[in-house]
Short mmCIF file of C-alpha atoms in Angstrom, two decimals:
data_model
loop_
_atom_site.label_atom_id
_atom_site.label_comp_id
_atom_site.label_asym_id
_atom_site.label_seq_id
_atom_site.Cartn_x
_atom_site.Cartn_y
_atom_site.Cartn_z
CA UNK A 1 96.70 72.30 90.78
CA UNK A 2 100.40 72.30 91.31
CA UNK A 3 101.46 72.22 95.04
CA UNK A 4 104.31 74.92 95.79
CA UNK A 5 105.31 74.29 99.67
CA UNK A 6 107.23 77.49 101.61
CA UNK A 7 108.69 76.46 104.72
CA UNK A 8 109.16 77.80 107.42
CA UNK A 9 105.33 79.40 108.16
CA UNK A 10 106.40 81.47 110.77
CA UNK A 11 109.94 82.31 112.36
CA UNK A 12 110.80 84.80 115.07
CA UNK A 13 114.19 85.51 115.11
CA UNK A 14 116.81 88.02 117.23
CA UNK A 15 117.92 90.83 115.47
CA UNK A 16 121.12 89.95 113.57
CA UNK A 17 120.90 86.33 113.16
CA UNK A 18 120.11 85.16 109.64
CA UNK A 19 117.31 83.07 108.60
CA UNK A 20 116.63 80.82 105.61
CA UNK A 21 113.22 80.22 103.87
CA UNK A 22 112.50 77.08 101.63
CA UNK A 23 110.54 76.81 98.70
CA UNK A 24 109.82 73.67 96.94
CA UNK A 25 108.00 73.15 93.75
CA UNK A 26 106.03 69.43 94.75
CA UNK A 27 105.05 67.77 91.69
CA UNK A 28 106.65 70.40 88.91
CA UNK A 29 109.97 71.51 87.88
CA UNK A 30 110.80 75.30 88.12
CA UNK A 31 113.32 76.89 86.61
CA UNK A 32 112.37 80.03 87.40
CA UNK A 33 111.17 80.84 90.67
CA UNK A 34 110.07 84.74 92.44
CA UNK A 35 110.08 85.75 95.53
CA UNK A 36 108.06 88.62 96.69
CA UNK A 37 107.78 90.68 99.92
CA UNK A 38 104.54 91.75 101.60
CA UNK A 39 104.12 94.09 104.15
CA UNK A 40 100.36 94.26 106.00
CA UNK A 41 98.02 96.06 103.58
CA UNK A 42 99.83 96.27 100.59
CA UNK A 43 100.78 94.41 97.67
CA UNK A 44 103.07 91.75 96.64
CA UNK A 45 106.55 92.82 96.37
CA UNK A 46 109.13 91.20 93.65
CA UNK A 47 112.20 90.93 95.43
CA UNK A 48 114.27 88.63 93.19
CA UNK A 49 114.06 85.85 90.31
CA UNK A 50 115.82 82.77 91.10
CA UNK A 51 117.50 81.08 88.01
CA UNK A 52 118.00 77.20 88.89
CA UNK A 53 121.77 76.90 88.37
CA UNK A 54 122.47 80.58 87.73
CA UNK A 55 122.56 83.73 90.06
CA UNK A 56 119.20 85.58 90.94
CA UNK A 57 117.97 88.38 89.04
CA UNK A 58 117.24 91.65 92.26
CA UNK A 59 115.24 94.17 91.33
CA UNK A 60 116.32 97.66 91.91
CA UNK A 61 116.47 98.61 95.60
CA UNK A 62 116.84 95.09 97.08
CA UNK A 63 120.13 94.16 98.65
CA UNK A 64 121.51 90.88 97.03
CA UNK A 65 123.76 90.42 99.86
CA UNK A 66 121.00 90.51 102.65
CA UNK A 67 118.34 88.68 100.41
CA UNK A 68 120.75 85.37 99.16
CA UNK A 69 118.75 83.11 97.29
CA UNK A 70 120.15 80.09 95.92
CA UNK A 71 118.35 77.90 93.16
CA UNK A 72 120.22 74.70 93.66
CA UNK A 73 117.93 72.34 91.96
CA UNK A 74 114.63 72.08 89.91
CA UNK A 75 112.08 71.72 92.29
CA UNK A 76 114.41 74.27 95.43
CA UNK A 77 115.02 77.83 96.00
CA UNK A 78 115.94 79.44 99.18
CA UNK A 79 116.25 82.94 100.51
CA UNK A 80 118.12 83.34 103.20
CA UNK A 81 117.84 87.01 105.27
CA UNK A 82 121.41 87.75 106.52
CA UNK A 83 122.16 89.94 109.81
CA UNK A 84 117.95 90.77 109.84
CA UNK A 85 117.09 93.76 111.72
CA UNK A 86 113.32 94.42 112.27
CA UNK A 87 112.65 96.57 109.26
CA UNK A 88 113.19 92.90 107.65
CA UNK A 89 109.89 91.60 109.47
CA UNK A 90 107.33 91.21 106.97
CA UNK A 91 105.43 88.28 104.81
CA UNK A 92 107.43 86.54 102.17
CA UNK A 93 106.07 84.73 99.79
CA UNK A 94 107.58 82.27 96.92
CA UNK A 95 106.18 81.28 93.75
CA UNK A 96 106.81 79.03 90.59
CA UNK A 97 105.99 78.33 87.22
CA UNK A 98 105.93 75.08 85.49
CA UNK A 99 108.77 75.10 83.37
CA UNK A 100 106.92 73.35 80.31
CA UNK A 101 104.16 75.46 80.93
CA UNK A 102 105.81 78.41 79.24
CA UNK A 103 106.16 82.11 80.21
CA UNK A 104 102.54 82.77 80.40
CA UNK A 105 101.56 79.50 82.33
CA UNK A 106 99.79 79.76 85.62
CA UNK A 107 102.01 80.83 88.75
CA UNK A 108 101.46 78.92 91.64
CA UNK A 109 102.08 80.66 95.29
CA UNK A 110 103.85 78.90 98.44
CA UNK A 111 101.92 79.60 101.91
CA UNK A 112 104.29 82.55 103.10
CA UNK A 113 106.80 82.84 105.68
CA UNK A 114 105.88 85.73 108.58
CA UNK A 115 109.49 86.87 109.47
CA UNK A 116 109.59 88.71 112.21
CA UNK A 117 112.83 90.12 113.71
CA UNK A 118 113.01 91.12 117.59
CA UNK B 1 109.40 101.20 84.23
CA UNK B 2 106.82 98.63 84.40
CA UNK B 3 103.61 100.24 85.77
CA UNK B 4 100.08 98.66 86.80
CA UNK B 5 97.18 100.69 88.74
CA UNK B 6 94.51 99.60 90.56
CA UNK B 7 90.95 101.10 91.77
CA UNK B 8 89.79 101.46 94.12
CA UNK B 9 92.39 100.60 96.68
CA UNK B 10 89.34 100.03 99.24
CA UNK B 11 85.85 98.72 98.61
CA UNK B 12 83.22 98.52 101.25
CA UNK B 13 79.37 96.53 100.02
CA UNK B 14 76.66 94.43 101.21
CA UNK B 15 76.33 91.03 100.58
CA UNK B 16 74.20 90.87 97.07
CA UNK B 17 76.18 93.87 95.50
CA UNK B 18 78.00 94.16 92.74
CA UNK B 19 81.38 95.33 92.21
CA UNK B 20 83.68 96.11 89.46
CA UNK B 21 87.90 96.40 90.00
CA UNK B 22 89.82 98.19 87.76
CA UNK B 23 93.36 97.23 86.42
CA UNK B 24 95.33 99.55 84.32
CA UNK B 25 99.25 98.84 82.91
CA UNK B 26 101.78 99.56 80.81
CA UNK B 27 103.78 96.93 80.61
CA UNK B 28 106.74 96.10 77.81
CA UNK B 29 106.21 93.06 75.30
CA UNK B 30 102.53 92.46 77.05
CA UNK B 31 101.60 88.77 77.19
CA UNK B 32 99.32 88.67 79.58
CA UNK B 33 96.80 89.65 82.54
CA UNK B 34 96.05 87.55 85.74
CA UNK B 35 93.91 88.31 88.45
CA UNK B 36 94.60 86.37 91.54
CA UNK B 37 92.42 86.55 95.19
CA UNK B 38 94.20 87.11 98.37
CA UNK B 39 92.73 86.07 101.76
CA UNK B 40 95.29 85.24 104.56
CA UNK B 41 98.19 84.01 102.96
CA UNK B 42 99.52 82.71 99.76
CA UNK B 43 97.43 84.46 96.46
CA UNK B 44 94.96 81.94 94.47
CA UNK B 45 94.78 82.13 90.66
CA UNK B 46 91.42 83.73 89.39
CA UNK B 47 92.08 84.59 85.65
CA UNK B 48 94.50 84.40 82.90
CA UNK B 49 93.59 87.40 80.62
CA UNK B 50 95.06 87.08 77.11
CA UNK B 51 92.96 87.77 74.30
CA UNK B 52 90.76 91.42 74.41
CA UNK B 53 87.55 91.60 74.26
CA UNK B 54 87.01 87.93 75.47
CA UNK B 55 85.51 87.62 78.96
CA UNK B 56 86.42 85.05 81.29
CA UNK B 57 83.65 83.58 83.91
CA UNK B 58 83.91 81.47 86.95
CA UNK B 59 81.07 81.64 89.09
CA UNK B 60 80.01 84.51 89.93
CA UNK B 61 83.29 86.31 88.77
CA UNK B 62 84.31 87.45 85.50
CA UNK B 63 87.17 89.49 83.62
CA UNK B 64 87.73 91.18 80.78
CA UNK B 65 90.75 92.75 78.97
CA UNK B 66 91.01 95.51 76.64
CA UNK B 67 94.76 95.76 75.10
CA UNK B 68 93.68 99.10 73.57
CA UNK B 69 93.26 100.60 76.51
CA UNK B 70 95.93 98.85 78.62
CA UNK B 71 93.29 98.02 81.24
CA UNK B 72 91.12 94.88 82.91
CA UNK B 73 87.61 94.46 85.24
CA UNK B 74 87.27 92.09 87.19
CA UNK B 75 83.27 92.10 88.15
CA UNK B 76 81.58 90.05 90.90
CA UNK B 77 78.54 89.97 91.16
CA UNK B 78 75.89 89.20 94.35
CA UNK B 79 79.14 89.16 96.39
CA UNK B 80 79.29 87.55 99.75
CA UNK B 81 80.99 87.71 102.80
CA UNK B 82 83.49 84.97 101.47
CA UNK B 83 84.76 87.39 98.79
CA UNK B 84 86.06 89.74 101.14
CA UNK B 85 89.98 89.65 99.92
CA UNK B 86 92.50 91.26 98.37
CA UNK B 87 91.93 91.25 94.70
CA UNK B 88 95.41 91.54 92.83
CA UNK B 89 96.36 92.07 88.98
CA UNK B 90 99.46 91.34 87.44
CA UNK B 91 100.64 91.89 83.62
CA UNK B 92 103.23 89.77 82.31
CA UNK B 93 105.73 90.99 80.10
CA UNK B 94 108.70 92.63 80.37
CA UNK B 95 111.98 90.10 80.91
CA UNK B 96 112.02 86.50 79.48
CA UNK B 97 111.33 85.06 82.29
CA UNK B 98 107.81 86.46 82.58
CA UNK B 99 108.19 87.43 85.86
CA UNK B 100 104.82 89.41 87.52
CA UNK B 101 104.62 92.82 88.40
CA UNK B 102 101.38 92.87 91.12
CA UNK B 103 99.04 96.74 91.27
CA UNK B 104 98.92 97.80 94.73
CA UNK B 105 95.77 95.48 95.26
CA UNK B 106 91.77 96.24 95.52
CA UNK B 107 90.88 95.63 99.41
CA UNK B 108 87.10 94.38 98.97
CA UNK B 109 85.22 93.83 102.33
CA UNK B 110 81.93 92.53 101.62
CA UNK B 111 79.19 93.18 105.09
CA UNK B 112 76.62 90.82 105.39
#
């Protein structure tokens, strides 16, 4: 199946400091791509919908100036977590969709990032 | 409000039980159901439920949608240690961009 690579795995950062998290489709273009939050022993999370070339869609409750994603290209999205405090630490996940695989086409998931904030 | 329920939200068995998950939604423009297993990290795609009435089979897994009643199984049957996982649904629907809306997950531990 399509490869969907999330970079970084794990980060450990100092509270305040921003972080950035990669996600790159591999061998499919994206227009569209989610990212969710997961915190241990629950479910996935939809945080945002990155447009490639447009501005993210938030859902309601998450900060779009903490949670910046940017969708510069086809196959890249990032989320960057500004000023993080430790209620940020948690597992963040990114995934895509084929873009000529239509709305309904299979979603394919990215490793995760563990953020955790000190 | 797009809603989706799953049950139970814990599941204990024995190796060589069987075990049905429930998924319940209700979901705006409804296009679809997937089921997806979650061990460590990133989810893995099980099912794409589209049709009702039409069951899906892979192994010793299989799923089933019924649009009337806004709800999917997902069975397993003689489980094993190796499907201990988080078993997720998500309807699709809502926005144009199909974006997923995941139930709060089925926690299945399977004892030998």
């Amino acid at each position: 199946g399509a490869v969907v690579s999330q970079h970084p795995s794990r980060v450990i950062c100092k509270s305040g400091t921003s972080v950035k998290i990669e996600c790159r489709s591999l061998d499919f273009q994206a227009t569209t791509m989610f990212w969710y939050r997961q915190f241990p022993k629950q479910s996935l999370m939809l945080m945002a919908t990155s447009n490639e070339g447009s501005k993210a869609t938030y859902e309601q409750g998450v900060e779009k100036d903490k949670f910046l994603i940017n969708h510069a290209s086809l196959t890249l999205s990032t989320l960057t977590v500004t000023s993080a405090h430790p209620e940020d630490s948690s597992f963040y996940i990114c995934s895509a969709r084929d873009r000529l695989s239509g709305e309904t086409g299979e979603l394919f998931f990215g490793e995760g990032s563990r953020l955790t904030v000190l | 409000e797009d809603k989706v329920v799953q049950s139970p939200l814990s599941l204990v068995v024995h190796e060589g039980d069987t075990v049905t998950l429930n998924c319940s939604y209700e979901v705006t423009n409804f296009r679809s159901l997937l089921w997806y297993k979650q061990e460590k990290k990133a989810p893995t795609f099980l099912f794409m439920l589209t049709s009702s009435g039409i069951e899906k089979k892979s192994g010793r897994l299989s799923s089933i949608l019924d649009k009337k009643e806004l709800s999917s199984i997902l069975n397993i049957t003689a489980t094993q240690t190796g499907d201990s996982a988080i078993y997720l649904c998500a309807p699709t629907g809502g926005t144009s961009y199909g974006k997923l809306t995941f139930g709060q997950g089925t926690i299945l531990t399977v004892h030998p």
